[in-house]
């Protein structure tokens, strides 16, 4: 692990030194006095309104003027957001909008921006979503849009009130940007036949869309988008995706499924992608994904997770042999749940509450604790056909007695599909065969249909990939070389067979003659 941390943090941008650090505050020659700062921001805004402006031309201000290198002051930001959020909008040139939004990317990727400033930046991104989509369609400006999107995702994490993120309108825009970046056809030397290969590639907009939805609490919305637009490939040469972004996407996707409350199987799959990513070192994101996957697996099928066979050796060794970073405590919690020792689990959870809270896993640990009772009920249902509520409450150590046991059974019948019937007059519970686990419900049928459709789509993509690869010039030339080599090898083998068969024939003739001579 490169850095010992218990919280997953984004890579911080280099912190800029303020003008006062150089001792040049108030020096008009450097353009850092009050009027110089305002003039510099005004110039950037004026350049953004030029119909022939380029992004690089606007960025020149940030390179040549020291005032833009430091954190902007309140007057700068006021002018900046007044221009971006003006009614009616005065910024109609896509290049100008992208250049102006990119001008403050470093500031909003740092820890200096406040909650209200981040909210205004999200509103600005949402306001000019069409210009960002147009820039992506041109292909060569996608890098600039990617920087803006990452700044927006980072800004969303600094807003203290969730509703502010939703009201900014940035979430639908990030969703649109993710779709635009995936299906954009202006890819330079990419042919029309190869466009489908990029239609479901991972982009930075995918990552920051999940980050923003997760921060705002829109788990279902993000999960629905991920289900409809699955990521099957990564094209770093086209979308400038780093390994960190790849890990973050599937880590955030797993957290999104956990937030849904009933997508534990999908959460386990997403976390497993982080765990099995090829690596020579253990990433902090991989470690965090493994910790969450332990709890998600328990909530999915009440079983301890097993590392997939494709897990890299570095990760396997680290998880199996390291007791640092709280892994030993996590494994003790899992063992207590598997062994049905609710008392030990509760004690461990209380003693390790600080660790679980710092890792952001206390809520998952609490959900696992709540799963103890339904797990025990399902076990008792396999043993008893009829059991009294008082006896059930005793076996489950329920402090509320029969009333709490009755509420638990009613909740499981309603939410978990338990097949049971409560006789309130007799104070008993009757369990039916199958306990709802063997019945194919409507939701299960829809899930099966969805999985089948995904398998069909994956088979179609594999066929397209096979056709694409087999028709490339490089593949064809390699096949021709192999055919020529094989043909020359078979010719040599056939000539050798002829020579050997001739020698055998001559030997047989000599034997016959010798035999004939003897007969004579």
Short mmCIF file of C-alpha atoms in Angstrom, two decimals:
data_model
loop_
_atom_site.label_atom_id
_atom_site.label_comp_id
_atom_site.label_asym_id
_atom_site.label_seq_id
_atom_site.Cartn_x
_atom_site.Cartn_y
_atom_site.Cartn_z
CA UNK A 1 0.00 0.00 0.00
CA UNK A 2 1.52 3.25 -1.13
CA UNK A 3 -0.05 5.36 1.60
CA UNK A 4 -1.38 4.25 4.97
CA UNK A 5 -4.85 5.65 5.04
CA UNK A 6 -8.17 4.41 6.17
CA UNK A 7 -10.22 6.72 4.03
CA UNK A 8 -10.31 6.71 0.27
CA UNK A 9 -9.34 10.18 -0.87
CA UNK A 10 -8.84 11.62 -4.29
CA UNK A 11 -5.40 12.59 -5.47
CA UNK A 12 -4.89 16.17 -4.37
CA UNK A 13 -3.73 18.72 -6.86
CA UNK A 14 -0.51 20.53 -6.00
CA UNK A 15 -1.35 23.33 -3.63
CA UNK A 16 -0.69 26.73 -5.10
CA UNK A 17 1.22 29.30 -3.22
CA UNK A 18 -0.55 32.53 -2.52
CA UNK A 19 0.76 35.83 -3.76
CA UNK A 20 1.64 36.85 -0.22
CA UNK A 21 4.00 33.87 0.00
CA UNK A 22 6.22 35.58 -2.55
CA UNK A 23 6.03 38.87 -0.72
CA UNK A 24 4.59 40.57 -3.81
CA UNK A 25 1.09 41.39 -2.54
CA UNK A 26 0.10 44.79 -3.84
CA UNK A 27 2.80 44.76 -6.51
CA UNK A 28 1.15 46.07 -9.66
CA UNK A 29 4.04 44.94 -11.84
CA UNK A 30 3.12 41.30 -11.24
CA UNK A 31 -0.58 41.92 -11.76
CA UNK A 32 -1.50 40.60 -8.31
CA UNK A 33 -2.97 43.73 -6.79
CA UNK A 34 -6.73 44.10 -6.57
CA UNK A 35 -7.29 45.85 -9.88
CA UNK A 36 -4.84 43.58 -11.67
CA UNK A 37 -6.70 40.49 -10.48
CA UNK A 38 -10.03 41.82 -11.65
CA UNK A 39 -8.54 42.87 -14.97
CA UNK A 40 -7.11 39.39 -15.46
CA UNK A 41 -10.44 37.68 -14.78
CA UNK A 42 -12.19 40.20 -17.02
CA UNK A 43 -9.77 39.38 -19.79
CA UNK A 44 -10.49 35.67 -19.43
CA UNK A 45 -14.24 36.32 -19.65
CA UNK A 46 -13.80 38.58 -22.68
CA UNK A 47 -11.68 35.97 -24.43
CA UNK A 48 -14.35 33.34 -23.75
CA UNK A 49 -16.88 35.45 -25.68
CA UNK A 50 -14.73 35.60 -28.82
CA UNK A 51 -16.29 33.39 -31.57
CA UNK A 52 -12.81 32.27 -32.72
CA UNK A 53 -11.37 31.61 -29.28
CA UNK A 54 -9.54 28.40 -28.44
CA UNK A 55 -9.27 26.71 -25.07
CA UNK A 56 -5.51 27.17 -25.09
CA UNK A 57 -5.90 30.92 -25.62
CA UNK A 58 -7.96 31.25 -22.46
CA UNK A 59 -5.59 28.99 -20.52
CA UNK A 60 -2.70 31.27 -21.40
CA UNK A 61 -3.96 33.62 -18.71
CA UNK A 62 -3.52 30.92 -16.11
CA UNK A 63 0.01 30.24 -17.38
CA UNK A 64 1.32 33.76 -17.70
CA UNK A 65 -0.50 35.60 -14.91
CA UNK A 66 0.52 34.72 -11.35
CA UNK A 67 -2.86 35.88 -10.03
CA UNK A 68 -4.63 32.86 -11.53
CA UNK A 69 -2.05 30.46 -10.09
CA UNK A 70 -3.22 31.16 -6.54
CA UNK A 71 -6.64 30.55 -5.04
CA UNK A 72 -9.09 33.10 -6.49
CA UNK A 73 -10.50 35.62 -4.08
CA UNK A 74 -14.17 36.44 -3.56
CA UNK A 75 -14.28 39.23 -6.14
CA UNK A 76 -12.74 36.98 -8.78
CA UNK A 77 -15.22 34.22 -8.06
CA UNK A 78 -18.09 36.68 -8.09
CA UNK A 79 -17.13 37.87 -11.57
CA UNK A 80 -16.45 34.31 -12.67
CA UNK A 81 -19.86 32.94 -11.67
CA UNK A 82 -21.71 36.07 -12.82
CA UNK A 83 -20.38 35.43 -16.31
CA UNK A 84 -21.17 31.70 -16.27
CA UNK A 85 -24.64 32.02 -14.72
CA UNK A 86 -25.78 35.29 -16.30
CA UNK A 87 -29.36 35.62 -17.55
CA UNK A 88 -29.55 35.76 -20.49
CA UNK A 89 -26.38 33.76 -21.12
CA UNK A 90 -23.60 35.76 -22.76
CA UNK A 91 -21.29 32.77 -23.28
CA UNK A 92 -22.41 31.01 -26.45
CA UNK A 93 -19.09 29.74 -27.83
CA UNK A 94 -18.43 26.13 -26.73
CA UNK A 95 -14.66 26.61 -26.72
CA UNK A 96 -15.04 29.71 -24.58
CA UNK A 97 -17.26 27.93 -22.07
CA UNK A 98 -14.92 24.93 -21.81
CA UNK A 99 -11.88 27.18 -21.46
CA UNK A 100 -13.51 29.29 -18.76
CA UNK A 101 -14.70 26.26 -16.77
CA UNK A 102 -11.25 24.69 -17.04
CA UNK A 103 -9.61 27.86 -15.76
CA UNK A 104 -10.54 27.02 -12.14
CA UNK A 105 -10.16 23.24 -12.28
CA UNK A 106 -7.10 23.26 -10.04
CA UNK A 107 -8.94 25.31 -7.43
CA UNK A 108 -11.96 23.01 -7.25
CA UNK A 109 -9.73 19.91 -7.22
CA UNK A 110 -7.97 21.25 -4.14
CA UNK A 111 -9.27 21.51 -0.58
CA UNK A 112 -9.55 25.31 -0.66
CA UNK A 113 -13.02 25.70 -2.18
CA UNK A 114 -15.98 26.23 0.13
CA UNK A 115 -19.38 24.59 0.00
CA UNK A 116 -21.17 27.55 -1.62
CA UNK A 117 -18.43 28.01 -4.21
CA UNK A 118 -18.61 24.32 -5.11
CA UNK A 119 -22.39 24.60 -5.46
CA UNK A 120 -21.98 27.51 -7.90
CA UNK A 121 -19.43 25.53 -9.91
CA UNK A 122 -21.83 22.58 -10.18
CA UNK A 123 -24.56 24.96 -11.35
CA UNK A 124 -22.19 26.37 -13.95
CA UNK A 125 -21.34 22.90 -15.26
CA UNK A 126 -25.04 22.04 -15.39
CA UNK A 127 -25.87 25.32 -17.13
CA UNK A 128 -23.39 24.69 -19.94
CA UNK A 129 -23.85 20.95 -20.38
CA UNK A 130 -24.69 21.36 -24.08
CA UNK A 131 -21.39 23.12 -24.75
CA UNK A 132 -19.50 20.35 -22.96
CA UNK A 133 -21.26 17.71 -25.05
CA UNK A 134 -20.36 19.61 -28.23
CA UNK A 135 -16.73 19.72 -27.12
CA UNK A 136 -16.75 15.95 -26.56
CA UNK A 137 -18.22 15.40 -30.02
CA UNK A 138 -15.15 17.10 -31.51
CA UNK A 139 -12.92 14.50 -29.89
CA UNK A 140 -9.77 16.54 -29.44
CA UNK A 141 -11.28 18.61 -26.60
CA UNK A 142 -12.37 15.63 -24.51
CA UNK A 143 -9.33 15.93 -22.25
CA UNK A 144 -10.41 19.42 -21.17
CA UNK A 145 -13.96 18.23 -20.50
CA UNK A 146 -12.55 15.31 -18.51
CA UNK A 147 -10.69 17.75 -16.24
CA UNK A 148 -13.87 19.78 -15.72
CA UNK A 149 -15.89 16.67 -14.91
CA UNK A 150 -13.31 15.55 -12.32
CA UNK A 151 -13.41 19.00 -10.72
CA UNK A 152 -17.22 18.79 -10.57
CA UNK A 153 -17.09 15.37 -8.93
CA UNK A 154 -14.61 16.62 -6.36
CA UNK A 155 -16.69 19.74 -5.73
CA UNK A 156 -19.76 17.59 -5.03
CA UNK A 157 -17.98 15.87 -2.14
CA UNK A 158 -17.41 19.22 -0.43
CA UNK A 159 -21.06 20.28 -0.36
CA UNK A 160 -22.43 19.72 3.12
CA UNK A 161 -26.14 19.53 2.21
CA UNK A 162 -27.14 16.70 -0.12
CA UNK A 163 -30.14 18.53 -1.52
CA UNK A 164 -27.84 21.26 -2.86
CA UNK A 165 -26.18 18.75 -5.17
CA UNK A 166 -29.53 17.66 -6.55
CA UNK A 167 -30.80 21.22 -6.95
CA UNK A 168 -27.68 22.23 -8.89
CA UNK A 169 -28.87 20.05 -11.80
CA UNK A 170 -25.41 18.58 -12.38
CA UNK A 171 -26.38 14.89 -12.01
CA UNK A 172 -28.43 14.62 -15.26
CA UNK A 173 -25.70 16.57 -17.08
CA UNK A 174 -22.96 14.20 -15.90
CA UNK A 175 -25.13 11.31 -17.04
CA UNK A 176 -25.48 12.91 -20.47
CA UNK A 177 -21.74 13.57 -20.65
CA UNK A 178 -21.01 9.92 -19.85
CA UNK A 179 -23.26 8.82 -22.69
CA UNK A 180 -21.82 11.43 -25.09
CA UNK A 181 -18.25 10.42 -24.29
CA UNK A 182 -19.07 6.74 -24.83
CA UNK A 183 -20.88 7.03 -28.16
CA UNK A 184 -18.97 9.95 -29.68
CA UNK A 185 -18.06 8.98 -33.24
CA UNK A 186 -15.47 11.68 -33.92
CA UNK A 187 -12.42 9.61 -32.97
CA UNK A 188 -9.91 10.54 -35.63
CA UNK A 189 -8.66 7.32 -37.19
CA UNK A 190 -11.40 5.10 -35.68
CA UNK A 191 -13.55 3.54 -38.40
CA UNK A 192 -17.29 3.11 -38.29
CA UNK A 193 -16.83 -0.61 -37.65
CA UNK A 194 -14.82 0.15 -34.52
CA UNK A 195 -17.28 2.63 -33.02
CA UNK A 196 -19.23 -0.14 -31.29
CA UNK A 197 -16.04 -1.10 -29.48
CA UNK A 198 -15.99 2.33 -27.82
CA UNK A 199 -19.74 2.58 -27.16
CA UNK A 200 -19.46 1.06 -23.69
CA UNK A 201 -15.98 2.20 -22.69
CA UNK A 202 -15.25 3.70 -19.30
CA UNK A 203 -14.84 7.49 -19.18
CA UNK A 204 -14.15 9.96 -16.39
CA UNK A 205 -17.77 11.10 -16.65
CA UNK A 206 -18.90 7.61 -15.59
CA UNK A 207 -16.73 7.80 -12.48
CA UNK A 208 -17.78 11.28 -11.41
CA UNK A 209 -21.45 10.58 -12.17
CA UNK A 210 -21.35 7.71 -9.66
CA UNK A 211 -19.42 9.85 -7.18
CA UNK A 212 -21.98 12.66 -7.39
CA UNK A 213 -24.98 10.32 -7.16
CA UNK A 214 -23.43 8.55 -4.19
CA UNK A 215 -22.77 11.82 -2.40
CA UNK A 216 -26.31 13.02 -3.11
CA UNK A 217 -27.86 9.70 -2.05
CA UNK A 218 -29.37 8.83 -5.47
CA UNK A 219 -28.46 5.15 -5.35
CA UNK A 220 -31.32 3.81 -7.45
CA UNK A 221 -30.80 6.43 -10.15
CA UNK A 222 -27.10 5.57 -10.46
CA UNK A 223 -27.75 1.81 -10.37
CA UNK A 224 -30.37 2.09 -13.12
CA UNK A 225 -27.89 3.95 -15.34
CA UNK A 226 -25.15 1.40 -14.65
CA UNK A 227 -27.52 -1.47 -15.47
CA UNK A 228 -28.62 0.14 -18.72
CA UNK A 229 -25.12 1.26 -19.74
CA UNK A 230 -22.70 -1.43 -18.52
CA UNK A 231 -18.98 -0.88 -18.90
CA UNK A 232 -17.30 -3.69 -20.82
CA UNK A 233 -14.03 -2.12 -21.89
CA UNK A 234 -11.40 0.47 -21.05
CA UNK A 235 -9.73 2.52 -23.78
CA UNK A 236 -7.06 4.65 -22.07
CA UNK A 237 -5.75 5.85 -25.43
CA UNK A 238 -9.17 7.33 -26.25
CA UNK A 239 -10.60 8.42 -22.91
CA UNK A 240 -7.48 9.13 -20.80
CA UNK A 241 -8.56 6.71 -18.05
CA UNK A 242 -6.09 5.91 -15.29
CA UNK A 243 -5.93 2.80 -13.14
CA UNK A 244 -7.14 4.82 -10.18
CA UNK A 245 -10.27 5.88 -12.08
CA UNK A 246 -10.89 2.28 -13.14
CA UNK A 247 -10.74 1.10 -9.53
CA UNK A 248 -12.80 4.03 -8.32
CA UNK A 249 -15.59 3.31 -10.79
CA UNK A 250 -16.18 -0.25 -9.67
CA UNK A 251 -15.62 0.65 -6.02
CA UNK A 252 -18.25 3.40 -6.25
CA UNK A 253 -20.54 1.08 -8.22
CA UNK A 254 -20.31 -1.49 -5.43
CA UNK A 255 -21.15 1.19 -2.86
CA UNK A 256 -24.09 2.27 -5.01
CA UNK A 257 -25.50 -1.25 -5.03
CA UNK A 258 -25.00 -1.44 -1.27
CA UNK A 259 -26.98 1.77 -0.92
CA UNK A 260 -29.89 0.20 -2.80
CA UNK A 261 -30.25 -2.30 0.04
CA UNK A 262 -31.21 -5.29 -2.12
CA UNK A 263 -28.40 -5.51 -4.67
CA UNK A 264 -25.83 -7.34 -2.57
CA UNK A 265 -24.92 -9.84 -5.29
CA UNK A 266 -24.13 -7.01 -7.72
CA UNK A 267 -22.17 -5.21 -5.00
CA UNK A 268 -20.02 -8.31 -4.45
CA UNK A 269 -19.33 -8.57 -8.19
CA UNK A 270 -18.31 -4.91 -8.42
CA UNK A 271 -16.00 -5.14 -5.42
CA UNK A 272 -14.48 -8.33 -6.83
CA UNK A 273 -13.49 -6.44 -9.98
CA UNK A 274 -11.46 -4.07 -7.78
CA UNK A 275 -9.92 -6.96 -5.88
CA UNK A 276 -8.96 -8.93 -9.01
CA UNK A 277 -7.53 -6.01 -10.98
CA UNK A 278 -3.98 -6.88 -12.13
CA UNK A 279 -1.46 -5.22 -9.82
CA UNK A 280 1.95 -5.61 -8.28
CA UNK A 281 1.09 -3.44 -5.27
CA UNK A 282 -2.03 -3.30 -3.13
CA UNK A 283 -4.05 -0.14 -3.71
CA UNK A 284 -5.92 1.59 -0.89
CA UNK A 285 -9.04 1.32 -3.06
CA UNK A 286 -8.55 -2.44 -3.38
CA UNK A 287 -8.24 -2.77 0.39
CA UNK A 288 -11.39 -0.70 0.97
CA UNK A 289 -13.28 -2.76 -1.62
CA UNK A 290 -12.24 -5.99 0.11
CA UNK A 291 -13.47 -4.76 3.50
CA UNK A 292 -16.84 -3.77 2.10
CA UNK A 293 -17.05 -6.99 0.11
CA UNK A 294 -16.74 -9.00 3.34
CA UNK A 295 -19.95 -7.48 4.69
CA UNK A 296 -21.75 -7.45 1.33
CA UNK A 297 -21.09 -11.18 0.94
CA UNK A 298 -22.56 -11.90 4.37
CA UNK A 299 -25.66 -9.91 3.51
CA UNK A 300 -25.92 -11.65 0.14
CA UNK A 301 -25.73 -15.34 1.07
CA UNK A 302 -24.48 -15.40 4.70
CA UNK A 303 -21.14 -16.81 3.54
CA UNK A 304 -17.56 -15.67 3.92
CA UNK A 305 -16.09 -14.38 0.70
CA UNK A 306 -13.45 -16.42 -1.09
CA UNK A 307 -10.88 -14.64 -3.18
CA UNK A 308 -11.32 -15.43 -6.89
CA UNK A 309 -8.59 -17.51 -8.49
CA UNK A 310 -7.67 -14.64 -10.80
CA UNK A 311 -6.66 -12.42 -7.86
CA UNK A 312 -3.11 -11.16 -8.24
CA UNK A 313 -0.44 -12.74 -6.07
CA UNK A 314 0.35 -9.44 -4.36
CA UNK A 315 -3.26 -8.96 -3.20
CA UNK A 316 -3.67 -12.60 -2.16
CA UNK A 317 -0.50 -12.55 -0.06
CA UNK A 318 -1.42 -9.24 1.53
CA UNK A 319 -4.93 -10.30 2.55
CA UNK A 320 -3.90 -13.74 3.80
CA UNK A 321 -0.82 -12.70 5.76
CA UNK A 322 -1.36 -9.10 6.86
CA UNK A 323 -2.98 -8.27 10.17
CA UNK A 324 -2.47 -4.53 9.78
CA UNK A 325 -5.02 -2.00 8.51
CA UNK A 326 -7.75 -3.67 10.59
CA UNK A 327 -7.99 -6.81 8.45
CA UNK A 328 -7.64 -9.07 11.48
CA UNK A 329 -10.60 -7.40 13.19
CA UNK A 330 -12.71 -7.65 10.04
CA UNK A 331 -12.00 -11.36 9.75
CA UNK A 332 -12.98 -11.86 13.41
CA UNK A 333 -16.32 -10.16 12.74
CA UNK A 334 -16.98 -12.39 9.73
CA UNK A 335 -16.07 -15.54 11.68
CA UNK A 336 -18.42 -14.55 14.49
CA UNK A 337 -21.30 -14.14 12.04
CA UNK A 338 -20.62 -17.43 10.27
CA UNK A 339 -20.52 -19.26 13.61
CA UNK A 340 -23.81 -17.60 14.70
CA UNK A 341 -22.16 -16.04 17.75
CA UNK A 342 -24.21 -12.85 18.01
CA UNK A 343 -22.76 -11.98 21.44
CA UNK A 344 -19.16 -12.08 20.19
CA UNK A 345 -20.10 -10.12 17.07
CA UNK A 346 -21.77 -7.40 19.15
CA UNK A 347 -18.75 -7.15 21.46
CA UNK A 348 -16.33 -6.92 18.53
CA UNK A 349 -18.48 -4.34 16.81
CA UNK A 350 -18.54 -2.20 19.95
CA UNK A 351 -14.79 -2.46 20.55
CA UNK A 352 -13.95 -1.75 16.90
CA UNK A 353 -16.50 1.00 16.36
CA UNK A 354 -13.78 3.61 15.78
CA UNK A 355 -12.14 1.47 13.07
CA UNK A 356 -15.46 0.72 11.38
CA UNK A 357 -16.49 4.38 11.47
CA UNK A 358 -13.19 5.62 10.04
CA UNK A 359 -13.47 3.06 7.23
CA UNK A 360 -17.08 4.06 6.55
CA UNK A 361 -18.31 0.53 7.27
CA UNK A 362 -20.17 0.92 10.56
CA UNK A 363 -23.53 1.01 8.76
CA UNK A 364 -22.75 -2.22 6.89
CA UNK A 365 -21.62 -3.86 10.13
CA UNK A 366 -24.92 -2.85 11.74
CA UNK A 367 -26.86 -4.34 8.83
CA UNK A 368 -24.96 -7.60 9.28
CA UNK A 369 -25.87 -7.54 12.98
CA UNK A 370 -29.53 -7.08 12.04
CA UNK A 371 -29.21 -10.07 9.70
CA UNK A 372 -28.48 -12.43 12.61
CA UNK A 373 -32.15 -12.79 13.52
CA UNK A 374 -33.49 -13.53 10.00
CA UNK A 375 -30.62 -15.97 9.54
CA UNK A 376 -31.57 -17.84 12.73
CA UNK A 377 -35.27 -17.84 11.74
CA UNK A 378 -34.44 -19.47 8.41
CA UNK A 379 -32.39 -22.12 10.23
CA UNK A 380 -35.24 -22.82 12.68
CA UNK A 381 -37.68 -23.06 9.76
CA UNK A 382 -35.71 -26.04 8.46
CA UNK A 383 -36.09 -27.80 11.82
CA UNK A 384 -39.57 -26.88 13.05
CA UNK A 385 -42.88 -26.98 11.24
CA UNK A 386 -44.65 -25.24 14.14
CA UNK A 387 -43.00 -23.33 16.98
CA UNK A 388 -44.46 -21.12 19.68
CA UNK A 389 -43.67 -17.40 19.62
CA UNK A 390 -42.34 -17.56 23.16
CA UNK A 391 -39.90 -20.34 22.28
CA UNK A 392 -38.86 -18.50 19.13
CA UNK A 393 -38.20 -15.35 21.14
CA UNK A 394 -36.14 -17.37 23.62
CA UNK A 395 -33.99 -18.99 20.93
CA UNK A 396 -33.38 -15.62 19.28
CA UNK A 397 -32.69 -13.82 22.60
CA UNK A 398 -35.34 -11.20 21.82
CA UNK A 399 -35.83 -8.78 24.68
CA UNK A 400 -39.33 -7.90 23.44
CA UNK A 401 -40.63 -11.44 23.83
CA UNK A 402 -43.53 -12.71 21.74
CA UNK A 403 -44.44 -9.29 20.33
CA UNK A 404 -40.95 -8.72 18.92
CA UNK A 405 -40.88 -12.26 17.52
CA UNK A 406 -44.22 -11.66 15.81
CA UNK A 407 -43.01 -8.38 14.29
CA UNK A 408 -39.86 -10.12 13.04
CA UNK A 409 -41.83 -12.91 11.34
CA UNK A 410 -44.24 -10.39 9.78
CA UNK A 411 -41.33 -8.36 8.42
CA UNK A 412 -39.68 -11.44 6.95
CA UNK A 413 -42.95 -12.55 5.33
CA UNK A 414 -43.35 -9.11 3.78
CA UNK A 415 -39.77 -8.35 2.74
CA UNK A 416 -37.82 -11.63 2.57
CA UNK A 417 -40.42 -13.96 1.08
CA UNK A 418 -40.64 -16.21 4.13
CA UNK A 419 -43.49 -18.73 3.82
CA UNK A 420 -45.03 -18.79 7.27
CA UNK A 421 -48.33 -18.26 9.05
CA UNK A 422 -48.89 -16.80 12.53
CA UNK A 423 -51.69 -18.15 14.69
CA UNK A 424 -52.29 -15.34 17.16
CA UNK A 425 -54.86 -17.34 19.17
CA UNK A 426 -52.48 -20.23 19.78
CA UNK A 427 -49.37 -18.00 19.80
CA UNK A 428 -47.54 -20.17 17.27
CA UNK A 429 -45.78 -19.85 13.92
CA UNK A 430 -46.16 -22.46 11.16
CA UNK A 431 -43.43 -22.69 8.55
CA UNK A 432 -44.26 -24.04 5.11
CA UNK A 433 -42.03 -26.12 2.86
CA UNK A 434 -39.53 -24.10 0.85
CA UNK A 435 -39.89 -20.96 2.99
CA UNK A 436 -40.33 -18.95 -0.16
CA UNK A 437 -36.80 -19.79 -1.32
CA UNK A 438 -37.81 -22.38 -3.94
CA UNK A 439 -40.57 -20.33 -5.48
CA UNK A 440 -39.85 -18.27 -8.58
CA UNK A 441 -41.31 -14.88 -7.80
CA UNK A 442 -42.06 -12.20 -10.33
CA UNK A 443 -38.94 -10.27 -9.31
CA UNK A 444 -36.83 -13.42 -9.70
CA UNK A 445 -38.27 -14.01 -13.16
CA UNK A 446 -37.46 -10.42 -14.17
CA UNK A 447 -33.95 -10.81 -12.78
CA UNK A 448 -33.49 -14.05 -14.74
CA UNK A 449 -34.73 -12.34 -17.90
CA UNK A 450 -32.35 -9.43 -17.35
CA UNK A 451 -29.38 -11.76 -16.83
CA UNK A 452 -30.28 -13.71 -19.95
CA UNK A 453 -30.42 -10.49 -21.97
CA UNK A 454 -26.98 -9.52 -20.64
CA UNK A 455 -25.56 -12.90 -21.65
CA UNK A 456 -27.01 -12.53 -25.14
CA UNK A 457 -25.54 -9.03 -25.43
CA UNK A 458 -22.14 -10.28 -24.24
CA UNK A 459 -22.23 -13.10 -26.81
CA UNK A 460 -23.06 -10.57 -29.54
CA UNK A 461 -20.15 -8.36 -28.50
CA UNK A 462 -17.77 -11.33 -28.47
CA UNK A 463 -18.88 -12.20 -31.99
CA UNK A 464 -18.34 -8.61 -33.16
CA UNK A 465 -14.92 -8.55 -31.53
CA UNK A 466 -13.99 -11.82 -33.22
CA UNK A 467 -15.04 -10.47 -36.61
CA UNK A 468 -13.19 -7.19 -36.02
CA UNK A 469 -9.96 -8.91 -35.03
CA UNK A 470 -10.10 -11.51 -37.80
CA UNK A 471 -10.49 -8.83 -40.48
CA UNK A 472 -7.52 -6.70 -39.45
CA UNK A 473 -4.52 -6.61 -41.77
CA UNK A 474 -2.13 -7.59 -38.98
CA UNK A 475 -4.14 -10.70 -38.14
CA UNK A 476 -4.49 -11.70 -41.80
CA UNK A 477 -0.76 -11.36 -42.43
CA UNK A 478 0.00 -13.49 -39.37
CA UNK A 479 -2.42 -16.19 -40.53
CA UNK A 480 -0.83 -16.20 -44.00
CA UNK A 481 2.65 -16.60 -42.50
CA UNK A 482 1.45 -19.47 -40.34
CA UNK A 483 -0.19 -21.13 -43.37
CA UNK A 484 3.02 -20.80 -45.41
CA UNK A 485 5.08 -22.25 -42.57
CA UNK A 486 2.65 -25.11 -42.17
CA UNK A 487 2.64 -25.81 -45.93
CA UNK A 488 6.42 -25.89 -46.14
CA UNK A 489 6.55 -28.18 -43.11
CA UNK A 490 4.04 -30.62 -44.66
CA UNK A 491 6.02 -30.67 -47.95
CA UNK A 492 9.17 -31.60 -46.07
CA UNK A 493 7.30 -34.27 -44.15
CA UNK A 494 5.78 -35.78 -47.33
CA UNK A 495 9.16 -35.94 -49.11
CA UNK A 496 10.63 -37.64 -46.06
CA UNK A 497 7.80 -40.19 -46.07
CA UNK A 498 8.49 -41.02 -49.72
CA UNK A 499 12.17 -41.64 -49.02
CA UNK A 500 11.45 -43.84 -46.05
CA UNK A 501 8.77 -45.83 -47.89
CA UNK A 502 11.23 -46.47 -50.77
CA UNK A 503 13.82 -47.85 -48.37
CA UNK A 504 11.26 -50.17 -46.77
CA UNK A 505 10.14 -51.42 -50.19
CA UNK A 506 13.71 -52.25 -51.22
CA UNK A 507 14.27 -54.16 -48.03
CA UNK A 508 11.15 -56.23 -48.61
CA UNK A 509 12.29 -57.07 -52.15
CA UNK A 510 15.65 -58.27 -50.90
CA UNK A 511 13.99 -60.47 -48.32
CA UNK A 512 11.73 -62.05 -50.97
CA UNK A 513 14.66 -62.69 -53.24
CA UNK A 514 16.59 -64.25 -50.40
CA UNK A 515 13.61 -66.34 -49.54
CA UNK A 516 13.15 -67.33 -53.16
CA UNK A 517 16.82 -68.30 -53.44
CA UNK A 518 16.51 -70.48 -50.40
CA UNK A 519 13.47 -72.15 -51.85
CA UNK A 520 15.29 -72.88 -55.03
#
